[in-house]
XYZ file of C-alpha atoms in Angstrom:
654
model
C 6.723 -12.353 68.440
C 7.127 -14.543 65.363
C 10.186 -13.387 63.362
C 11.035 -14.110 59.792
C 14.457 -12.956 58.298
C 14.786 -12.214 54.562
C 17.638 -14.622 53.323
C 18.557 -12.000 50.680
C 19.016 -8.744 52.671
C 18.708 -10.122 56.332
C 15.817 -7.773 57.158
C 13.631 -9.267 59.822
C 9.861 -9.052 60.086
C 7.368 -9.797 62.756
C 4.731 -12.076 61.010
C 2.689 -12.785 64.149
C -0.395 -11.280 62.500
C -0.138 -13.242 59.277
C -1.559 -16.725 58.881
C 0.948 -19.533 58.370
C 1.618 -20.198 54.648
C 0.745 -16.765 53.464
C 3.262 -14.621 51.397
C 4.520 -11.146 51.567
C 7.191 -9.012 49.787
C 10.380 -7.776 51.554
C 10.139 -4.039 51.615
C 13.894 -3.819 51.482
C 14.854 -5.907 48.414
C 11.432 -6.880 46.982
C 12.085 -10.565 47.631
C 9.130 -12.795 48.000
C 8.860 -14.351 51.522
C 6.414 -16.873 53.049
C 5.257 -17.218 56.675
C 6.340 -20.639 57.925
C 3.867 -23.145 59.022
C 5.329 -23.205 62.560
C 6.868 -20.217 64.507
C 10.428 -19.623 63.342
C 11.873 -17.718 66.417
C 9.678 -18.030 69.616
C 10.442 -15.662 72.469
C 12.830 -17.029 75.151
C 11.064 -18.213 78.337
C 11.569 -16.253 81.603
C 14.316 -17.438 83.904
C 12.639 -19.522 86.657
C 13.184 -18.584 90.371
C 15.686 -20.646 92.411
C 13.958 -23.462 94.213
C 14.355 -23.547 97.957
C 16.418 -26.252 99.490
C 14.740 -28.935 101.602
C 14.634 -28.374 105.383
C 12.900 -26.573 108.118
C 11.577 -23.049 107.621
C 14.183 -20.459 107.839
C 14.714 -18.671 111.126
C 15.441 -14.953 111.496
C 19.026 -14.156 110.976
C 21.013 -12.988 113.999
C 24.436 -11.633 114.149
C 26.572 -13.913 116.355
C 28.462 -12.367 119.223
C 26.119 -9.353 119.428
C 23.434 -8.996 122.028
C 20.221 -7.218 121.508
C 19.989 -7.636 117.758
C 16.724 -8.052 116.247
C 17.513 -11.175 114.452
C 16.409 -9.631 111.052
C 18.636 -10.174 107.999
C 19.822 -7.020 106.216
C 18.447 -6.239 102.800
C 20.365 -7.995 99.930
C 21.707 -6.240 96.900
C 19.224 -6.779 94.107
C 21.946 -7.409 91.615
C 22.969 -10.464 93.654
C 19.505 -11.762 93.649
C 19.390 -12.187 89.896
C 18.142 -8.726 89.286
C 14.623 -9.719 90.385
C 14.437 -7.353 93.323
C 13.531 -10.323 95.600
C 15.576 -11.421 98.458
C 16.689 -15.048 98.219
C 15.712 -17.639 100.799
C 18.113 -18.212 103.656
C 20.185 -21.315 104.033
C 18.208 -23.550 106.376
C 21.299 -24.723 108.070
C 21.973 -21.252 109.158
C 18.345 -20.815 110.320
C 18.735 -23.753 112.619
C 21.722 -22.429 114.538
C 21.013 -21.680 118.209
C 20.711 -18.049 119.320
C 23.740 -16.539 120.939
C 23.861 -16.472 124.734
C 23.248 -13.313 126.695
C 26.287 -11.514 128.053
C 27.535 -12.387 131.460
C 26.508 -10.213 134.453
C 28.727 -7.282 134.892
C 30.119 -7.641 131.515
C 30.047 -4.896 128.966
C 26.843 -4.952 126.991
C 26.227 -3.877 123.511
C 25.801 -0.328 122.304
C 22.061 -0.847 122.150
C 22.082 -2.036 125.685
C 23.911 1.012 126.800
C 21.467 3.280 125.003
C 18.416 1.522 126.528
C 16.435 -1.475 126.303
C 14.456 -0.300 123.259
C 15.446 -1.220 119.723
C 18.514 0.477 118.152
C 17.824 2.469 114.910
C 19.797 1.000 112.032
C 21.519 3.276 109.458
C 19.773 3.004 105.971
C 22.005 1.914 102.950
C 22.210 4.100 99.611
C 23.656 1.382 97.423
C 20.413 0.258 95.731
C 19.659 3.858 94.642
C 23.070 4.361 93.217
C 23.072 1.182 91.340
C 19.492 1.921 89.962
C 20.621 5.318 88.736
C 23.766 4.031 87.064
C 21.789 1.319 85.285
C 19.138 3.696 84.071
C 21.805 5.988 82.672
C 23.356 3.097 80.831
C 19.973 2.187 79.264
C 19.386 5.833 78.151
C 22.893 5.972 76.619
C 22.310 2.750 74.679
C 18.923 3.985 73.432
C 20.470 7.201 72.192
C 23.231 5.381 70.448
C 20.756 3.143 68.647
C 18.535 6.044 67.685
C 21.489 7.988 66.403
C 22.744 5.081 64.427
C 19.409 4.333 62.800
C 18.323 7.916 62.274
C 19.616 8.287 58.770
C 18.649 4.771 57.584
C 15.187 4.438 56.003
C 13.162 1.620 57.381
C 12.339 -0.778 54.583
C 8.591 -1.015 53.892
C 6.851 -4.321 54.143
C 4.523 -5.205 51.194
C 2.360 -8.174 52.054
C 0.910 -10.155 49.127
C -2.748 -9.658 48.544
C -4.861 -12.278 50.280
C -2.134 -12.925 52.937
C -4.568 -12.455 55.733
C -2.541 -9.886 57.792
C 0.453 -7.731 57.855
C 4.171 -8.335 58.631
C 6.182 -5.630 60.250
C 9.808 -5.037 60.841
C 11.049 -6.617 64.013
C 11.367 -3.986 66.663
C 9.161 -1.593 64.717
C 7.007 -0.837 67.650
C 4.143 -2.946 66.399
C 3.346 -0.539 63.516
C 1.083 -2.113 60.755
C 1.775 -0.956 57.118
C -0.971 0.034 54.669
C -2.751 -2.747 52.617
C -1.115 -3.760 49.179
C -2.111 -1.645 46.205
C -2.971 -2.673 42.653
C 0.336 -1.322 41.526
C 2.126 -3.628 44.074
C 0.153 -6.560 42.713
C 0.956 -5.643 39.079
C 4.701 -5.312 39.899
C 4.676 -8.663 41.514
C 3.034 -10.294 38.436
C 5.491 -8.535 36.119
C 8.425 -9.762 38.202
C 7.092 -13.281 38.072
C 6.637 -12.997 34.312
C 10.302 -11.829 33.853
C 11.481 -14.688 36.047
C 9.552 -17.132 33.866
C 11.909 -16.453 30.919
C 10.685 -18.315 27.791
C 8.684 -20.989 29.617
C 5.516 -20.639 27.695
C 3.351 -22.663 30.021
C 4.391 -20.486 33.061
C 3.906 -17.311 31.043
C 0.445 -18.427 30.004
C -0.489 -18.977 33.695
C 0.784 -15.629 34.714
C -0.963 -14.091 31.686
C -4.289 -15.603 32.874
C -3.654 -14.069 36.361
C -2.975 -10.695 34.781
C -6.135 -10.895 32.647
C -8.153 -11.833 35.777
C -6.723 -8.977 37.631
C -7.757 -6.459 34.913
C -4.184 -5.373 33.989
C -4.919 -4.939 30.298
C -1.702 -3.068 29.398
C 0.469 -5.641 31.096
C -1.516 -8.471 29.330
C -0.839 -6.755 25.982
C 2.801 -6.371 26.832
C 3.130 -10.019 27.728
C 1.295 -11.234 24.677
C 3.204 -9.083 22.239
C 6.531 -10.242 23.748
C 5.405 -13.924 23.362
C 4.199 -13.455 19.756
C 7.404 -11.699 18.758
C 10.109 -13.391 20.721
C 8.924 -16.647 22.125
C 6.436 -18.290 19.742
C 5.327 -16.352 16.650
C 2.449 -18.736 16.039
C 1.142 -18.675 19.709
C -2.725 -18.524 19.409
C -3.601 -16.822 22.697
C -0.811 -14.240 22.369
C -1.645 -13.222 18.803
C -5.385 -13.089 19.534
C -4.736 -10.866 22.544
C -2.886 -8.254 20.380
C -5.563 -8.286 17.647
C -3.815 -10.427 15.074
C -5.531 -12.942 12.715
C -4.311 -16.134 11.278
C -3.773 -16.172 7.507
C -4.287 -19.957 7.442
C -7.935 -19.275 7.299
C -7.517 -17.448 3.969
C -4.877 -19.749 2.682
C -7.352 -22.630 2.986
C -9.717 -20.780 0.717
C -7.225 -20.257 -2.227
C -8.873 -21.928 -5.236
C -7.228 -24.794 -7.038
C -8.181 -25.128 -10.718
C -6.609 -26.217 -13.994
C -7.326 -22.836 -15.520
C -5.358 -21.105 -12.817
C -2.298 -23.276 -13.599
C -2.373 -22.153 -17.301
C -3.460 -18.592 -16.594
C -2.683 -17.504 -13.069
C -3.268 -13.877 -12.020
C -0.618 -11.895 -10.208
C -2.644 -11.903 -6.939
C -2.738 -15.730 -6.957
C 1.068 -15.796 -7.399
C 1.471 -13.430 -4.482
C -0.792 -15.565 -2.285
C 1.189 -18.698 -3.123
C 4.492 -17.059 -2.460
C 3.273 -15.843 0.886
C 1.916 -19.203 1.808
C 5.231 -20.827 1.132
C 7.607 -18.225 2.295
C 6.254 -16.753 5.559
C 7.282 -18.440 8.843
C 4.300 -17.007 10.807
C 0.747 -16.803 9.503
C -0.425 -14.369 12.172
C -0.769 -10.757 10.867
C -2.394 -7.498 12.003
C -5.845 -6.569 10.842
C -4.676 -4.286 8.072
C -2.465 -6.911 6.516
C -5.270 -9.433 6.869
C -7.572 -7.165 4.847
C -4.951 -6.862 2.146
C -4.667 -10.695 1.836
C -8.449 -10.871 1.792
C -8.457 -8.590 -1.254
C -5.934 -10.645 -3.003
C -8.109 -13.704 -2.383
C -11.212 -11.913 -3.615
C -9.609 -10.926 -6.840
C -8.303 -14.402 -7.347
C -11.718 -15.911 -6.939
C -13.268 -13.334 -9.330
C -10.421 -14.050 -11.720
C -11.256 -17.805 -11.806
C -14.938 -17.019 -12.332
C -14.197 -14.871 -15.322
C -11.885 -17.479 -16.732
C -14.629 -20.040 -16.657
C -17.332 -17.693 -18.007
C -15.478 -15.349 -20.482
C -13.340 -16.897 -23.160
C -12.059 -13.442 -24.233
C -10.838 -12.731 -20.797
C -8.970 -16.016 -20.693
C -7.338 -15.111 -24.026
C -6.206 -11.770 -22.680
C -4.737 -13.463 -19.576
C -2.861 -15.979 -21.791
C -1.437 -13.213 -23.879
C -0.171 -11.401 -20.763
C 1.387 -14.570 -19.412
C 2.940 -15.166 -22.795
C 4.565 -11.790 -22.708
C 6.023 -12.467 -19.245
C 7.437 -15.815 -20.189
C 8.541 -15.047 -23.721
C 12.349 -15.295 -23.782
C 12.468 -12.001 -25.926
C 9.718 -9.880 -24.431
C 10.811 -10.645 -20.853
C 14.185 -8.829 -21.476
C 12.270 -5.569 -21.378
C 10.451 -3.797 -18.536
C 6.813 -4.069 -19.514
C 3.617 -2.539 -18.427
C 0.381 -4.549 -18.934
C -2.822 -2.596 -18.092
C -5.523 -4.171 -16.003
C -8.331 -2.992 -18.364
C -8.612 -4.129 -21.946
C -10.853 -3.073 -24.861
C -11.630 -6.403 -26.590
C -10.383 -7.664 -28.819
C -7.124 -5.858 -28.064
C -4.387 -6.537 -25.629
C -1.896 -3.665 -25.479
C 1.513 -3.888 -23.725
C 3.959 -1.135 -23.250
C 7.737 -1.207 -22.641
C 8.793 1.518 -20.121
C 12.089 2.375 -21.705
C 14.181 0.540 -19.266
C 12.735 2.535 -16.301
C 10.689 1.393 -13.417
C 9.989 4.769 -11.784
C 6.477 6.040 -11.184
C 6.764 8.675 -14.051
C 7.596 5.919 -16.578
C 4.737 3.779 -15.399
C 2.251 6.534 -15.592
C 3.526 7.462 -19.099
C 3.252 3.903 -20.251
C -0.289 3.609 -18.913
C -1.226 6.773 -20.728
C 0.136 5.442 -24.096
C -1.395 2.040 -23.601
C -4.818 3.649 -23.025
C -4.367 5.986 -26.023
C -3.429 3.138 -28.434
C -6.117 0.806 -27.050
C -8.774 3.536 -27.620
C -7.555 4.123 -31.137
C -7.589 0.533 -32.129
C -10.896 -0.168 -30.621
C -12.305 2.760 -32.432
C -10.797 1.344 -35.748
C -12.263 -2.119 -35.002
C -15.661 -0.600 -34.522
C -15.468 1.500 -37.709
C -14.118 -1.451 -39.740
C -17.077 -3.699 -38.787
C -19.449 -0.758 -39.453
C -18.100 -0.330 -42.967
C -17.697 -4.015 -43.928
C -19.101 -6.257 -41.243
C -22.659 -6.521 -42.587
C -21.553 -6.570 -46.296
C -19.354 -9.566 -45.836
C -20.894 -11.291 -42.916
C -17.921 -10.618 -40.647
C -18.588 -11.962 -37.118
C -16.947 -10.106 -34.143
C -13.545 -11.737 -33.244
C -14.893 -12.294 -29.744
C -17.196 -15.071 -31.116
C -14.377 -16.998 -32.847
C -13.695 -20.444 -31.457
C -9.897 -20.228 -30.966
C -8.108 -17.965 -28.543
C -5.523 -16.707 -31.019
C -8.407 -15.432 -33.170
C -10.184 -13.566 -30.369
C -7.369 -11.266 -29.369
C -5.297 -8.751 -31.225
C -1.917 -7.998 -29.649
C 0.031 -4.808 -29.669
C 3.507 -4.038 -28.150
C 4.713 -0.513 -27.879
C 8.374 0.518 -27.410
C 9.469 3.745 -25.767
C 13.242 3.361 -26.149
C 15.016 3.259 -29.471
C 17.662 0.984 -28.197
C 15.072 -1.577 -27.001
C 13.282 -1.332 -30.312
C 16.369 -2.058 -32.322
C 17.486 -4.713 -29.901
C 14.223 -6.516 -30.276
C 14.607 -6.588 -34.080
C 18.023 -8.064 -33.578
C 16.678 -10.689 -31.270
C 14.030 -11.895 -33.757
C 16.530 -11.529 -36.574
C 14.393 -9.157 -38.704
C 16.286 -5.943 -39.410
C 14.125 -3.058 -40.578
C 14.803 -0.328 -43.113
C 15.810 2.983 -41.683
C 12.919 5.159 -40.660
C 10.520 2.333 -40.048
C 8.722 2.904 -36.715
C 5.899 0.314 -36.829
C 4.887 -2.878 -38.467
C 2.549 -5.771 -38.235
C 4.088 -9.217 -38.140
C 1.784 -11.885 -39.687
C 4.066 -14.514 -38.219
C 3.112 -13.891 -34.577
C 0.250 -11.579 -35.088
C 1.839 -8.698 -33.092
C 1.727 -5.057 -33.930
C 5.144 -3.639 -32.942
C 5.150 0.126 -32.464
C 7.840 2.601 -31.616
C 6.770 6.081 -30.501
C 9.633 7.808 -32.350
C 11.796 9.054 -29.435
C 15.323 8.961 -30.450
C 14.678 9.082 -34.269
C 15.296 12.271 -36.146
C 11.893 13.795 -36.841
C 10.683 13.836 -40.410
C 9.134 16.772 -42.272
C 5.827 16.040 -40.752
C 4.750 18.963 -38.640
C 2.924 16.813 -36.033
C 4.930 13.772 -34.860
C 2.095 12.925 -32.488
C -0.341 12.886 -35.292
C 1.983 10.643 -37.250
C 2.118 8.170 -34.284
C -1.645 8.005 -34.338
C -1.690 7.388 -37.916
C 0.777 4.621 -37.960
C -0.921 2.904 -35.049
C -4.182 2.834 -37.020
C -2.370 1.850 -40.180
C -0.882 -1.299 -38.595
C -4.218 -1.984 -36.992
C -5.757 -2.332 -40.451
C -3.147 -4.880 -41.517
C -3.943 -6.903 -38.431
C -7.740 -6.781 -38.872
C -7.601 -7.834 -42.583
C -5.298 -10.720 -41.582
C -7.464 -11.948 -38.795
C -10.754 -11.726 -40.678
C -9.196 -13.359 -43.652
C -8.047 -16.282 -41.583
C -11.514 -16.528 -39.995
C -13.334 -16.357 -43.360
C -11.132 -18.960 -45.053
C -11.535 -21.384 -42.097
C -15.328 -21.025 -42.193
C -15.333 -21.782 -45.923
C -13.305 -24.852 -45.206
C -15.890 -26.205 -42.665
C -13.981 -25.058 -39.535
C -10.573 -26.386 -40.571
C -7.870 -24.660 -38.568
C -5.221 -23.007 -40.660
C -1.768 -21.714 -39.669
C -1.190 -18.040 -39.691
C 1.575 -18.585 -42.166
C -0.709 -20.333 -44.724
C -0.459 -18.531 -48.032
C -4.273 -18.449 -48.300
C -4.537 -16.004 -45.391
C -1.874 -13.576 -46.738
C -2.486 -10.744 -49.245
C -0.563 -10.666 -52.365
C -1.821 -7.227 -53.628
C 0.371 -4.491 -52.150
C -1.544 -1.401 -53.264
C -4.645 -2.847 -51.636
C -2.960 -3.751 -48.350
C -1.079 -0.405 -47.951
C -3.743 1.756 -49.588
C -6.499 0.460 -47.228
C -4.155 0.883 -44.232
C -3.445 4.474 -45.250
C -7.176 5.113 -45.960
C -8.157 4.470 -42.407
C -4.903 5.751 -41.017
C -5.379 9.239 -42.383
C -7.055 10.868 -39.334
C -7.548 14.103 -37.377
C -8.621 14.737 -33.836
C -12.365 15.223 -33.227
C -13.882 17.733 -30.834
C -14.804 15.940 -27.606
C -12.089 13.205 -28.090
C -11.191 10.474 -30.430
C -10.256 10.869 -34.043
C -11.855 11.141 -37.347
C -10.519 8.531 -39.839
C -10.567 8.340 -43.603
C -9.931 12.017 -44.113
C -7.617 13.517 -46.932
C -3.986 12.596 -46.087
C -2.396 15.934 -46.420
C 1.181 14.843 -45.779
C 0.935 12.071 -48.373
C -0.455 14.506 -50.970
C 2.323 17.049 -50.182
C 4.845 14.266 -50.710
C 3.405 13.389 -54.123
C 3.143 16.990 -55.188
C 6.745 17.734 -54.228
C 7.866 14.757 -56.393
C 5.752 16.126 -59.294
C 7.165 19.685 -58.845
C 10.760 18.407 -58.848
C 10.088 16.071 -61.830
C 11.336 13.063 -59.971
C 10.397 9.569 -60.957
C 6.981 8.360 -59.861
C 4.979 5.086 -60.010
C 2.823 4.897 -63.122
C -0.704 3.814 -62.863
C 0.161 0.439 -64.312
C 3.221 0.004 -62.051
C 1.090 0.942 -58.972
C -1.376 -1.811 -59.716
C 1.272 -4.423 -60.425
C 3.171 -4.598 -57.103
C 2.266 -7.721 -55.209
C 4.241 -7.752 -51.828
C 6.556 -5.613 -49.722
C 9.543 -7.498 -51.114
C 8.328 -6.871 -54.562
C 8.121 -3.207 -53.830
C 11.643 -3.022 -52.621
C 12.957 -4.914 -55.583
C 11.102 -2.623 -58.159
C 12.102 0.472 -56.291
C 15.714 -0.463 -56.534
C 15.203 -1.206 -60.264
C 13.697 2.237 -60.778
C 16.664 3.888 -59.006
C 18.907 2.230 -56.483
C 19.933 5.590 -54.836
C 16.315 6.692 -54.907
C 14.696 3.437 -53.530
C 13.707 4.771 -50.149
C 11.934 7.745 -51.656
C 10.125 5.619 -54.146
C 8.950 3.229 -51.530
C 7.509 6.037 -49.479
C 5.887 7.537 -52.600
C 4.213 4.211 -53.311
C 2.258 4.596 -50.038
C 1.069 8.095 -51.012
C -0.120 6.855 -54.445
C -1.736 3.713 -53.012
C -3.678 5.891 -50.445
C -4.881 8.187 -53.225
C -6.039 5.245 -55.274
C -8.172 3.689 -52.523
C -9.444 7.085 -51.455
C -10.482 7.705 -55.102
C -12.240 4.301 -55.336
C -14.175 4.800 -52.106
C -15.063 8.552 -52.177
C -14.975 9.781 -55.803
C -18.345 11.098 -56.822
C -20.019 9.690 -53.724
C -18.640 6.158 -54.121
C -18.935 5.890 -57.887
C -16.201 3.099 -57.974
C -16.610 1.817 -54.399
C -17.810 -1.466 -55.356
C -14.457 -2.209 -57.066
C -12.835 -1.673 -53.709
C -15.441 -3.794 -51.848
C -15.201 -6.620 -54.487
C -11.390 -6.747 -54.001
C -11.793 -6.924 -50.262
C -14.195 -9.868 -50.816
C -11.498 -11.742 -52.733
C -8.934 -10.943 -50.167
C -11.088 -12.262 -47.317
C -11.728 -15.407 -49.358
C -7.860 -15.934 -49.610
C -7.888 -15.016 -53.363
C -5.382 -12.251 -53.879
C -2.863 -10.747 -56.268
C -2.599 -8.238 -59.149
C -4.123 -10.587 -61.627
C -7.136 -11.172 -59.381
C -7.998 -7.471 -59.454
C -7.453 -7.118 -63.232
C -9.252 -10.278 -64.306
C -11.795 -10.952 -61.551
C -12.621 -7.523 -60.091
C -12.046 -4.799 -62.602
C -11.787 -7.083 -65.561
C -9.738 -4.576 -67.549
C -6.274 -4.655 -68.811
C -3.732 -1.936 -69.777
C -4.576 -0.328 -73.106
C -8.385 -0.846 -72.874
C -10.464 2.285 -73.238
C -11.965 1.737 -69.777
C -8.435 1.354 -68.340
C -7.318 4.645 -69.819
C -10.505 6.437 -68.768
C -10.065 5.272 -65.228
C -6.445 6.362 -65.292
C -7.324 9.871 -66.467
C -10.210 10.123 -64.046
C -7.773 9.235 -61.164
C -5.277 11.840 -62.209
C -7.935 14.589 -62.198
C -9.101 13.491 -58.672
C -5.661 13.951 -57.337
C -5.221 17.354 -59.031
C -8.537 18.429 -57.364
C -7.386 17.277 -53.921
C -4.219 19.315 -54.285
C -6.230 22.343 -55.305
C -8.793 21.914 -52.520
C -6.059 21.609 -49.825
C -4.048 24.486 -51.314
C -1.026 22.248 -51.990
C 1.268 23.771 -54.667
């Protein structure tokens, strides 16, 4: 029997059937044991028999002093013979002693002699039987005590390691051989070794390979995930095992181009932030697809920057809004889709919730559709007549894009005016700034509603109104620069600014008077009922008006404010508004009266405006070529008055 004791729990195992060097698991404490190369505890050799002393062969033993004995030695107690059951050899010295002499004649013989000459029967001893019975009883008692003591104690199982070549059994187990190790035993052993390896990545990788070879996929996943999350987040084999991918592959494909530096897209900024900020580049498949999409959009963005100048302009405008020290103070919403040549941005009223975003998107789309419809109509009416090229074909970016910013919040709108140091008169909700080419709109929330029945319709009209100012300004700059041989002019150059106020405001109101069309969109250049009602109310109340001569003599907005104050300081606001009504009526008369009888006058004035030649005297001396008091002047004045009276009648305005 070859015994091995567990140093941890002291359980002993018979490993005789296992090859030296093999391993097995202690069934008591799960400790890993190894069969030694040489037997650990060989069985003790049997006690050798006592060697006989030198001398002659032993003689039969005789009892001295007794005649007639047989000379045979009585049986020896087995316990005295070393419990072997063999009688020991007799002392040779005693065997050599002479036989006792026969008794003298006449003397008393032995008891055997008295009974006869035959052998005397010797009485048999019971001592050996008694001793054997006592010994057997002691053994039985000991066995019972051992069985009783171990009856409630579970014998620890022995789990040999697979490939050990045999089985180890508990010492004294009767030679019982346990069942072969199971896959679960093998998996537990590998898991125990993994836990014992701690954070030693090289050991863990070796155990991981064993786990993979054994086909324990769930344990392999567990080990790999633990390594990727707790030991080394960038471990290649661990991340690949749990299905992750390395973003370094995508980061290497991020394009680098000068255009991206001046006009980066949000997706590129996100990619750059991720590349610099994240400690680990290994992500799951879903996250990897998201980054792939960011990269795809960035690559397409760069391709469009190189091939589409208008797209580049739009991106520059968006970037300018985000970096502008004034605009960036407001939460803004920039749509992803644009209707060239317009870029429309909306402020979300200081809110960032989904409802505000959706509302801003809706407004941006509406205004963009309106302005794009205006742009199309403007080119349809005047493009061919004046050789106007689409803005998208202009050489400079500031000419190819028309910018619009819409405010939702009244406080934000007023704060913006304070920031740019341009206070507005009360009630002004929109304007075009020729200094930065922005249309600034406010949707009217927070303002007290005017007498107009449809505030939404008014918002549409003012959006179109400011869009006309922007178009005339842009096309004037383009036309003047073309006439100068391509010389680039500043937007503040006097040659690109109108100085005939009835033409500027009258044309803006002419297109701005609109109504919804069936199927979507609006119909522009329709009779402006609210303006006609405003003028009729002034006439009914016999309030001061602008005469025909006064109407044609106003040059700019500042000139209008000055002359309104001169006519009546307390009534200046009403007079300024009335001027817009009369200017609309005059332009509508020139364009539509008797199927365009006087339309050429309006077109000729537009020609001069686009050439940078503007002002009241230009219309009087170069276009109409009439002056107050001339018969033609008075006839036109009377004809205009009748036209307005007819409009009031046709629309039922009293």
